Amino acid sequence: MNDCLFCKIIKGEIPCHKVYEDNLTFAFLDIGPVSKGHTLIVPKQHADIMQAGSLDDALAIMTTTYQIAPAILKALGATGYNLGMNHGEDAGQDVFHTHLHFMPRYEGDARTFIKQKPSQEELAQVAQLIRQEL
Ligand code: AMP
Ligand code: ZN
């Protein structure tokens, strides 16, 4: 899928703030985070929506989530998290490459889903803090 944004990110053709990678999955910071450390966990194999991909890939993104969640919480001082997946246009999916949203939450968090616009420097710092815990 040459024109898929997330495939290009995975291949390194478009820059991202990478957090984690293994043979099946890739995780990077959302550029419009609803909370500090908002991370997208994606299968490397392209699929528009989860059911268009393999069950192995669907399970792999959850396995990665399970493995990296403690590091994200510890790195950023978060105390909880929301997981979300917009599955299909009517559900608000904008990027048609399966992705799981990991949204850290903090003590006293207003728990909104309003997208913020941190600077590239801020995102780079957050990604570095997370990578240091992995
Ligand atoms: P969804 O609405 O579930 O398809 O979410 C797509 C997410 O991708 C949104 O939260 C966007 O902020 C995020 N996004 C879009 N472009 C990029 C990018 N170049 N790097 C990181 N995240 C992105
Ligand atoms: Zn893709």
Tab-separated table of C-alpha atoms and ligand atoms in Angstrom:
chain	number	residue	atom	x	y	z
A	1	MET	CA	0.000	0.000	0.000
A	2	ASN	CA	2.235	2.778	-1.297
A	3	ASP	CA	-0.090	5.617	-0.377
A	4	CYS	CA	-0.759	4.550	3.215
A	5	LEU	CA	0.538	7.094	5.735
A	6	PHE	CA	1.259	4.530	8.444
A	7	CYS	CA	2.996	2.137	6.016
A	8	LYS	CA	5.250	5.043	5.053
A	9	ILE	CA	5.943	5.750	8.733
A	10	ILE	CA	6.768	2.080	9.373
A	11	LYS	CA	9.146	2.055	6.389
A	12	GLY	CA	10.814	5.254	7.620
A	13	GLU	CA	9.698	7.268	4.593
A	14	ILE	CA	7.828	9.715	6.837
A	15	PRO	CA	9.336	10.687	10.212
A	16	CYS	CA	7.687	9.741	13.472
A	17	HIS	CA	8.460	9.617	17.157
A	18	LYS	CA	9.006	5.888	17.471
A	19	VAL	CA	8.493	4.208	20.808
A	20	TYR	CA	8.820	0.487	20.064
A	21	GLU	CA	9.157	-1.998	17.228
A	22	ASP	CA	9.216	-5.778	16.867
A	23	ASN	CA	8.773	-8.113	13.913
A	24	LEU	CA	4.972	-7.761	13.801
A	25	THR	CA	4.212	-4.372	15.326
A	26	PHE	CA	5.314	-0.742	15.448
A	27	ALA	CA	4.406	1.923	18.031
A	28	PHE	CA	4.821	5.694	17.712
A	29	LEU	CA	3.437	8.868	19.244
A	30	ASP	CA	0.229	10.346	17.879
A	31	ILE	CA	0.953	13.840	16.523
A	32	GLY	CA	-2.406	15.025	17.830
A	33	PRO	CA	-2.393	13.517	21.324
A	34	VAL	CA	-5.404	13.669	23.624
A	35	SER	CA	-2.996	13.125	26.527
A	36	LYS	CA	0.756	13.166	27.060
A	37	GLY	CA	2.209	9.950	25.640
A	38	HIS	CA	-0.758	9.109	23.361
A	39	THR	CA	0.695	6.233	21.362
A	40	LEU	CA	-0.503	4.418	18.260
A	41	ILE	CA	0.220	0.686	18.091
A	42	VAL	CA	-0.042	-0.737	14.594
A	43	PRO	CA	0.617	-4.020	12.785
A	44	LYS	CA	3.471	-3.758	10.287
A	45	GLN	CA	1.415	-5.647	7.753
A	46	HIS	CA	-1.046	-3.250	6.126
A	47	ALA	CA	-4.765	-3.791	6.717
A	48	ASP	CA	-7.355	-1.028	6.335
A	49	ILE	CA	-9.305	-2.272	9.337
A	50	MET	CA	-8.601	-4.979	11.886
A	51	GLN	CA	-10.804	-7.631	10.267
A	52	ALA	CA	-9.027	-7.126	6.942
A	53	GLY	CA	-5.817	-8.338	8.578
A	54	SER	CA	-4.863	-11.588	10.256
A	55	LEU	CA	-5.955	-12.617	13.721
A	56	ASP	CA	-2.243	-12.929	14.550
A	57	ASP	CA	-1.771	-9.223	13.787
A	58	ALA	CA	-4.859	-8.281	15.803
A	59	LEU	CA	-3.467	-10.201	18.767
A	60	ALA	CA	0.028	-8.835	18.208
A	61	ILE	CA	-1.019	-5.226	18.715
A	62	MET	CA	-2.598	-6.201	22.029
A	63	THR	CA	0.511	-8.154	23.014
A	64	THR	CA	2.628	-5.092	22.308
A	65	THR	CA	0.210	-2.936	24.280
A	66	TYR	CA	0.484	-5.323	27.229
A	67	GLN	CA	4.277	-5.196	27.033
A	68	ILE	CA	4.814	-1.454	26.627
A	69	ALA	CA	2.016	-0.104	28.855
A	70	PRO	CA	3.987	-0.316	32.129
A	71	ALA	CA	6.958	1.502	30.570
A	72	ILE	CA	4.773	4.322	29.260
A	73	LEU	CA	3.079	4.760	32.626
A	74	LYS	CA	6.381	4.703	34.510
A	75	ALA	CA	8.185	7.013	32.081
A	76	LEU	CA	5.516	9.694	32.235
A	77	GLY	CA	4.089	9.259	35.728
A	78	ALA	CA	0.718	8.230	34.311
A	79	THR	CA	-1.619	6.279	36.556
A	80	GLY	CA	-3.991	4.716	34.042
A	81	TYR	CA	-4.861	4.588	30.381
A	82	ASN	CA	-7.647	4.422	27.835
A	83	LEU	CA	-7.461	2.135	24.822
A	84	GLY	CA	-9.443	2.872	21.696
A	85	MET	CA	-9.868	1.789	18.127
A	86	ASN	CA	-11.937	3.610	15.524
A	87	HIS	CA	-13.024	0.848	13.224
A	88	GLY	CA	-14.456	2.203	9.982
A	89	GLU	CA	-15.394	5.620	8.642
A	90	ASP	CA	-18.653	5.801	10.586
A	91	ALA	CA	-16.721	5.206	13.782
A	92	GLY	CA	-14.412	8.137	13.047
A	93	GLN	CA	-11.474	6.270	11.541
A	94	ASP	CA	-9.301	8.717	9.605
A	95	VAL	CA	-6.244	6.631	8.798
A	96	PHE	CA	-7.049	3.319	7.155
A	97	HIS	CA	-4.234	1.240	8.573
A	98	THR	CA	-5.336	-0.647	11.703
A	99	HIS	CA	-4.196	1.142	14.841
A	100	LEU	CA	-4.855	0.975	18.542
A	101	HIS	CA	-4.848	4.246	20.495
A	102	PHE	CA	-3.085	4.070	23.868
A	103	MET	CA	-3.975	7.181	25.859
A	104	PRO	CA	-2.229	7.570	29.220
A	105	ARG	CA	-4.204	9.193	32.014
A	106	TYR	CA	-2.963	11.078	35.035
A	107	GLU	CA	-4.156	11.809	38.535
A	108	GLY	CA	-6.895	14.436	38.259
A	109	ASP	CA	-7.040	13.979	34.471
A	110	ALA	CA	-10.031	15.666	32.843
A	111	ARG	CA	-10.180	12.604	30.553
A	112	THR	CA	-11.112	14.594	27.489
A	113	PHE	CA	-10.508	13.377	23.948
A	114	ILE	CA	-9.557	16.828	22.677
A	115	LYS	CA	-6.524	16.661	20.407
A	116	GLN	CA	-3.536	18.806	21.373
A	117	LYS	CA	-0.706	20.164	19.258
A	118	PRO	CA	2.595	19.662	21.062
A	119	SER	CA	5.804	20.766	19.381
A	120	GLN	CA	8.097	18.263	17.678
A	121	GLU	CA	10.576	18.877	20.505
A	122	GLU	CA	7.983	18.004	23.137
A	123	LEU	CA	7.011	14.822	21.268
A	124	ALA	CA	10.658	13.841	20.855
A	125	GLN	CA	11.234	14.273	24.580
A	126	VAL	CA	8.193	12.147	25.471
A	127	ALA	CA	9.262	9.379	23.066
A	128	GLN	CA	12.757	9.384	24.519
A	129	LEU	CA	11.440	9.077	28.073
A	130	ILE	CA	9.330	6.081	27.042
A	131	ARG	CA	12.149	4.376	25.114
A	132	GLN	CA	14.405	4.710	28.153
A	133	GLU	CA	11.951	2.581	30.159
A	134	LEU	CA	11.663	-0.162	27.521
B	1	AMP	P1	-8.149	7.543	13.696
B	1	AMP	O1	-9.104	8.694	13.732
B	1	AMP	O2	-8.492	6.481	14.695
B	1	AMP	O3	-7.957	6.999	12.298
B	1	AMP	O4	-6.785	8.102	14.221
B	1	AMP	C1	-5.746	8.508	13.389
B	1	AMP	C2	-4.734	9.151	14.295
B	1	AMP	O5	-3.544	9.320	13.549
B	1	AMP	C3	-5.157	10.539	14.775
B	1	AMP	O6	-5.234	10.526	16.212
B	1	AMP	C4	-4.058	11.451	14.258
B	1	AMP	O7	-3.706	12.469	15.168
B	1	AMP	C5	-2.922	10.482	14.020
B	1	AMP	N1	-1.973	10.890	12.999
B	1	AMP	C6	-2.243	11.408	11.773
B	1	AMP	N2	-1.113	11.632	11.090
B	1	AMP	C7	-0.096	11.240	11.908
B	1	AMP	C8	1.322	11.229	11.787
B	1	AMP	N3	1.951	11.656	10.665
B	1	AMP	N4	2.064	10.788	12.834
B	1	AMP	C9	1.452	10.361	13.969
B	1	AMP	N5	0.120	10.331	14.137
B	1	AMP	C10	-0.641	10.766	13.130
B	2	ZN	ZN	-0.661	0.823	5.755
